[in-house]
mmCIF file of C-alpha atoms and ligand atoms in Angstrom:
data_model
loop_
_atom_site.group_PDB
_atom_site.id
_atom_site.type_symbol
_atom_site.label_atom_id
_atom_site.label_comp_id
_atom_site.label_asym_id
_atom_site.label_seq_id
_atom_site.Cartn_x
_atom_site.Cartn_y
_atom_site.Cartn_z
ATOM 1 C CA MET A 594 0.011 -0.020 0.028
ATOM 2 C CA SER A 595 1.453 3.357 -0.933
ATOM 3 C CA LEU A 596 1.541 6.290 1.353
ATOM 4 C CA VAL A 597 1.932 9.933 0.624
ATOM 5 C CA ALA A 598 3.252 11.954 3.518
ATOM 6 C CA GLU A 599 4.265 15.573 3.672
ATOM 7 C CA ASN A 600 4.089 17.976 6.571
ATOM 8 C CA GLY A 601 1.358 16.066 8.394
ATOM 9 C CA PHE A 602 -0.898 15.246 5.439
ATOM 10 C CA ARG A 603 -1.122 11.502 4.987
ATOM 11 C CA LEU A 604 -3.065 9.650 2.309
ATOM 12 C CA LEU A 605 -3.538 5.854 2.627
ATOM 13 C CA PRO A 606 -5.124 4.867 -0.676
ATOM 14 C CA GLY A 607 -7.312 1.780 -0.538
ATOM 15 C CA ARG A 608 -6.782 1.409 3.221
ATOM 16 C CA LEU A 609 -10.217 -0.303 3.406
ATOM 17 C CA ASP A 610 -10.757 -3.180 0.995
ATOM 18 C CA PRO A 611 -14.169 -3.607 -0.670
ATOM 19 C CA ALA A 612 -15.479 -5.958 2.026
ATOM 20 C CA ALA A 613 -14.375 -3.534 4.841
ATOM 21 C CA GLN A 614 -16.072 -0.687 2.901
ATOM 22 C CA ARG A 615 -19.355 -2.634 2.684
ATOM 23 C CA ASP A 616 -19.210 -3.554 6.378
ATOM 24 C CA LEU A 617 -18.516 0.031 7.394
ATOM 25 C CA LEU A 618 -21.269 1.399 5.133
ATOM 26 C CA ALA A 619 -23.723 -1.042 6.856
ATOM 27 C CA GLU A 620 -22.577 0.243 10.311
ATOM 28 C CA VAL A 621 -23.113 3.784 9.163
ATOM 29 C CA MET A 622 -26.551 3.283 7.625
ATOM 30 C CA ARG A 623 -27.769 1.420 10.728
ATOM 31 C CA ARG A 624 -26.851 4.426 12.840
ATOM 32 C CA VAL A 625 -28.323 6.905 10.218
ATOM 33 C CA GLU A 626 -31.762 5.341 10.889
ATOM 34 C CA ALA A 627 -31.639 6.837 14.419
ATOM 35 C CA ALA A 628 -29.702 9.959 13.435
ATOM 36 C CA PRO A 629 -30.902 11.014 9.964
ATOM 37 C CA PHE A 630 -28.882 13.114 7.547
ATOM 38 C CA TYR A 631 -30.051 16.740 7.534
ATOM 39 C CA ARG A 632 -28.931 19.869 5.724
ATOM 40 C CA PRO A 633 -27.057 22.306 7.976
ATOM 41 C CA VAL A 634 -27.285 26.034 7.508
ATOM 42 C CA THR A 635 -24.140 28.256 7.631
ATOM 43 C CA PRO A 636 -23.813 31.139 10.065
ATOM 44 C CA GLY A 637 -24.522 33.351 7.076
ATOM 45 C CA GLY A 638 -27.933 31.612 6.611
ATOM 46 C CA LYS A 639 -27.132 29.528 3.562
ATOM 47 C CA PRO A 640 -28.195 25.852 3.511
ATOM 48 C CA MET A 641 -25.118 23.645 2.787
ATOM 49 C CA SER A 642 -25.134 21.386 -0.208
ATOM 50 C CA VAL A 643 -23.649 18.525 1.865
ATOM 51 C CA ARG A 644 -26.016 16.704 4.187
ATOM 52 C CA MET A 645 -24.604 15.723 7.640
ATOM 53 C CA THR A 646 -25.062 13.715 10.740
ATOM 54 C CA ASN A 647 -22.641 12.661 13.530
ATOM 55 C CA PHE A 648 -21.614 9.760 15.707
ATOM 56 C CA GLY A 649 -19.992 9.884 19.100
ATOM 57 C CA PRO A 650 -20.305 11.955 22.301
ATOM 58 C CA LEU A 651 -20.050 15.210 20.339
ATOM 59 C CA GLY A 652 -21.234 16.235 16.869
ATOM 60 C CA TRP A 653 -20.342 19.160 14.674
ATOM 61 C CA VAL A 654 -23.340 21.306 13.817
ATOM 62 C CA THR A 655 -24.055 24.735 12.373
ATOM 63 C CA ASP A 656 -27.139 26.892 12.009
ATOM 64 C CA ALA A 657 -27.892 30.593 11.365
ATOM 65 C CA GLN A 658 -28.572 31.257 15.028
ATOM 66 C CA ALA A 659 -25.508 29.966 16.818
ATOM 67 C CA GLY A 660 -22.980 29.142 14.102
ATOM 68 C CA TYR A 661 -20.367 26.372 14.134
ATOM 69 C CA ARG A 662 -20.084 24.312 17.275
ATOM 70 C CA TYR A 663 -20.028 20.814 18.760
ATOM 71 C CA GLN A 664 -23.032 19.520 20.696
ATOM 72 C CA PRO A 665 -24.073 16.140 22.230
ATOM 73 C CA THR A 666 -27.465 15.883 20.497
ATOM 74 C CA HIS A 667 -28.975 15.806 16.962
ATOM 75 C CA PRO A 668 -30.489 19.202 16.179
ATOM 76 C CA GLN A 669 -33.662 17.707 14.704
ATOM 77 C CA THR A 670 -34.332 14.652 16.926
ATOM 78 C CA GLY A 671 -32.835 16.089 20.135
ATOM 79 C CA GLU A 672 -31.408 12.598 20.774
ATOM 80 C CA PRO A 673 -27.747 11.810 21.614
ATOM 81 C CA TRP A 674 -25.672 10.865 18.560
ATOM 82 C CA PRO A 675 -25.160 7.121 17.911
ATOM 83 C CA ASP A 676 -21.896 5.621 18.986
ATOM 84 C CA ILE A 677 -18.764 5.676 16.673
ATOM 85 C CA PRO A 678 -18.465 2.366 14.787
ATOM 86 C CA PRO A 679 -15.780 0.238 16.521
ATOM 87 C CA ALA A 680 -14.034 -0.341 13.169
ATOM 88 C CA LEU A 681 -13.420 3.449 12.986
ATOM 89 C CA LEU A 682 -12.001 3.494 16.474
ATOM 90 C CA ASP A 683 -9.610 0.702 15.458
ATOM 91 C CA LEU A 684 -8.556 2.647 12.352
ATOM 92 C CA TRP A 685 -7.926 5.734 14.517
ATOM 93 C CA ARG A 686 -5.701 3.711 16.900
ATOM 94 C CA GLU A 687 -3.707 2.347 13.991
ATOM 95 C CA ALA A 688 -3.372 5.403 11.724
ATOM 96 C CA ALA A 689 -4.013 8.620 13.652
ATOM 97 C CA ASP A 690 -0.902 8.810 15.837
ATOM 98 C CA ALA A 691 -3.053 10.718 18.386
ATOM 99 C CA PRO A 692 -2.602 11.080 22.166
ATOM 100 C CA GLY A 693 -6.001 9.545 22.859
ATOM 101 C CA PRO A 694 -9.356 8.477 21.349
ATOM 102 C CA PRO A 695 -11.655 10.595 19.208
ATOM 103 C CA ASP A 696 -14.940 11.899 20.616
ATOM 104 C CA ALA A 697 -16.631 12.984 17.446
ATOM 105 C CA CYS A 698 -17.270 11.585 13.976
ATOM 106 C CA LEU A 699 -18.812 13.922 11.410
ATOM 107 C CA VAL A 700 -20.596 12.114 8.560
ATOM 108 C CA ASN A 701 -20.918 13.980 5.289
ATOM 109 C CA LEU A 702 -23.237 12.847 2.393
ATOM 110 C CA TYR A 703 -22.629 14.180 -1.083
ATOM 111 C CA ASP A 704 -24.910 13.857 -4.052
ATOM 112 C CA ALA A 705 -23.628 14.768 -7.553
ATOM 113 C CA GLN A 706 -24.203 18.513 -6.930
ATOM 114 C CA ALA A 707 -22.716 18.739 -3.432
ATOM 115 C CA ARG A 708 -19.434 20.566 -2.726
ATOM 116 C CA MET A 709 -17.585 21.782 0.279
ATOM 117 C CA SER A 710 -15.798 25.128 0.045
ATOM 118 C CA LEU A 711 -12.269 25.641 1.252
ATOM 119 C CA HIS A 712 -12.152 25.601 5.024
ATOM 120 C CA GLN A 713 -9.998 24.845 8.090
ATOM 121 C CA ASP A 714 -11.231 22.484 10.812
ATOM 122 C CA ARG A 715 -10.712 24.668 13.883
ATOM 123 C CA ASP A 716 -13.715 24.282 16.145
ATOM 124 C CA GLU A 717 -11.837 21.601 18.184
ATOM 125 C CA ARG A 718 -10.111 22.282 21.484
ATOM 126 C CA ASP A 719 -6.798 20.571 20.892
ATOM 127 C CA PHE A 720 -4.963 20.706 17.532
ATOM 128 C CA ASP A 721 -2.464 18.116 18.782
ATOM 129 C CA TYR A 722 -5.137 15.678 17.751
ATOM 130 C CA PRO A 723 -5.327 15.074 13.985
ATOM 131 C CA VAL A 724 -8.492 14.738 11.906
ATOM 132 C CA LEU A 725 -8.759 11.353 10.143
ATOM 133 C CA SER A 726 -11.062 10.921 7.209
ATOM 134 C CA VAL A 727 -12.488 7.810 5.503
ATOM 135 C CA SER A 728 -14.179 8.051 2.112
ATOM 136 C CA LEU A 729 -16.909 5.665 0.870
ATOM 137 C CA GLY A 730 -18.628 5.629 -2.482
ATOM 138 C CA ASP A 731 -18.068 8.082 -5.391
ATOM 139 C CA THR A 732 -14.599 9.549 -5.840
ATOM 140 C CA ALA A 733 -14.128 13.164 -4.681
ATOM 141 C CA VAL A 734 -11.850 15.834 -6.018
ATOM 142 C CA PHE A 735 -10.302 17.051 -2.769
ATOM 143 C CA ARG A 736 -8.299 20.319 -2.675
ATOM 144 C CA ILE A 737 -5.635 20.962 0.003
ATOM 145 C CA GLY A 738 -3.434 24.011 0.518
ATOM 146 C CA GLY A 739 -1.576 25.512 3.408
ATOM 147 C CA THR A 740 -2.459 27.299 6.631
ATOM 148 C CA SER A 741 -3.172 30.575 4.842
ATOM 149 C CA ARG A 742 -6.137 30.821 2.533
ATOM 150 C CA ARG A 743 -3.770 32.444 -0.017
ATOM 151 C CA ASP A 744 -1.329 29.469 -0.060
ATOM 152 C CA PRO A 745 -1.173 27.460 -3.243
ATOM 153 C CA THR A 746 -3.418 24.365 -3.348
ATOM 154 C CA ARG A 747 -3.288 21.018 -5.060
ATOM 155 C CA SER A 748 -5.858 18.517 -6.068
ATOM 156 C CA VAL A 749 -6.052 14.975 -4.697
ATOM 157 C CA ARG A 750 -8.658 12.352 -5.565
ATOM 158 C CA LEU A 751 -10.266 10.538 -2.641
ATOM 159 C CA SER A 752 -11.759 7.233 -3.655
ATOM 160 C CA SER A 753 -13.838 4.683 -1.767
ATOM 161 C CA GLY A 754 -11.665 3.040 0.938
ATOM 162 C CA ASP A 755 -9.136 5.856 1.080
ATOM 163 C CA VAL A 756 -8.058 7.196 4.440
ATOM 164 C CA CYS A 757 -6.507 10.590 4.845
ATOM 165 C CA VAL A 758 -5.092 12.284 7.952
ATOM 166 C CA LEU A 759 -4.560 15.974 8.578
ATOM 167 C CA GLY A 760 -2.113 16.194 11.491
ATOM 168 C CA GLY A 761 0.957 18.171 12.522
ATOM 169 C CA GLY A 762 1.712 21.003 10.132
ATOM 170 C CA ALA A 763 -1.328 20.071 8.073
ATOM 171 C CA ARG A 764 -3.824 20.067 10.936
ATOM 172 C CA LEU A 765 -4.938 23.577 10.091
ATOM 173 C CA ALA A 766 -4.413 23.359 6.307
ATOM 174 C CA PHE A 767 -7.228 24.765 4.173
ATOM 175 C CA HIS A 768 -9.089 22.063 2.300
ATOM 176 C CA GLY A 769 -12.392 21.343 0.559
ATOM 177 C CA ILE A 770 -14.251 19.170 -1.947
ATOM 178 C CA ASP A 771 -14.397 20.705 -5.527
ATOM 179 C CA ARG A 772 -16.777 18.051 -6.815
ATOM 180 C CA VAL A 773 -17.880 14.439 -6.648
ATOM 181 C CA LEU A 774 -17.444 12.173 -9.691
ATOM 182 C CA SER A 775 -21.033 10.852 -9.975
ATOM 183 C CA GLY A 776 -21.204 7.114 -10.892
ATOM 184 C CA SER A 777 -17.557 6.374 -10.067
ATOM 185 C CA SER A 778 -18.535 3.827 -7.409
ATOM 186 C CA GLN A 779 -21.387 1.406 -6.895
ATOM 187 C CA LEU A 780 -20.969 1.156 -3.101
ATOM 188 C CA VAL A 781 -23.603 3.614 -1.895
ATOM 189 C CA PRO A 782 -27.074 2.512 -2.961
ATOM 190 C CA GLY A 783 -28.522 5.244 -5.250
ATOM 191 C CA GLY A 784 -25.056 6.732 -5.714
ATOM 192 C CA GLY A 785 -23.171 9.445 -3.841
ATOM 193 C CA ARG A 786 -20.293 9.755 -1.439
ATOM 194 C CA ILE A 787 -20.029 9.492 2.305
ATOM 195 C CA ASN A 788 -17.077 10.920 4.185
ATOM 196 C CA LEU A 789 -16.497 10.170 7.845
ATOM 197 C CA THR A 790 -14.100 12.423 9.822
ATOM 198 C CA LEU A 791 -12.906 11.394 13.266
ATOM 199 C CA ARG A 792 -11.889 14.200 15.638
ATOM 200 C CA ARG A 793 -11.184 15.040 19.259
ATOM 201 C CA ALA A 794 -13.559 17.978 19.696
ATOM 202 C CA GLY A 795 -13.605 18.404 23.482
ATOM 203 C CA ALA A 796 -10.993 18.624 26.162
ATOM 204 C CA SER A 797 -8.348 15.904 25.904
ATOM 205 C CA THR A 798 -8.299 13.255 28.644
HETATM 206 C C1 MD6 B 1366 -14.749 15.451 2.762
HETATM 207 N N1 MD6 B 1366 -13.287 16.439 4.325
HETATM 208 O O1 MD6 B 1366 -13.873 14.695 2.390
HETATM 209 C C2 MD6 B 1366 -14.453 16.637 3.537
HETATM 210 N N2 MD6 B 1366 -11.470 17.653 7.085
HETATM 211 O O2 MD6 B 1366 -15.896 15.303 2.465
HETATM 212 C C3 MD6 B 1366 -12.855 17.305 5.211
HETATM 213 O O3 MD6 B 1366 -13.396 18.363 5.395
HETATM 214 C C4 MD6 B 1366 -11.711 16.882 6.035
HETATM 215 O O4 MD6 B 1366 -11.120 15.087 4.664
HETATM 216 C C5 MD6 B 1366 -10.466 17.369 7.884
HETATM 217 C C6 MD6 B 1366 -9.659 16.312 7.629
HETATM 218 C C7 MD6 B 1366 -9.815 15.530 6.555
HETATM 219 C C8 MD6 B 1366 -10.904 15.802 5.712
HETATM 220 FE FE1 FE B 1367 -12.561 19.513 6.967
#
């Protein structure tokens, strides 16, 4: 398995084989029945094109009223988020090189039109913890730059089963999803892409 590493950005292409991808997708969809995908609204009042839910003690949410934050409950059901799938906790232990376990897993669902604009993940308490992402389904065109929005960027394809880690000097790198290549995978029924990002959002233990 090849590995691209530079300044804290690590890509593990094909880290999950097709059977592991199917198993993880089943674990995800079982939890989504209790915590449905919904469309968050930015602090500026714009509905996002990506639909989201979360697993774990804390979930990342946004709305026009209170902006970006982590909270323990689903904004629509009011219920606690489902647990993080054990396979993801194993993956974190193996690949994240973190001082402790994650407490949040953001789940993004992309249809053919969905995009995510260039952003930093900076709503977490402790940037010594990396963010680890797992991609399932259609391939995404991921863009990653430096810690300034003006830094040059490059494009990386994230395919089903790929794992990527933003840690160290890349923890606060700007990144986003330019587009999703519709029909590039058959994994997700009805098409689309699911990205799971594991984080440590709250105080470290
Ligand atoms: C996505 N990913 O792949 C969006 N954030 O759908 C992210 O925003 C991301 O892939 C932090 C670390 C890795 C990521
Ligand atoms: Fe991000």
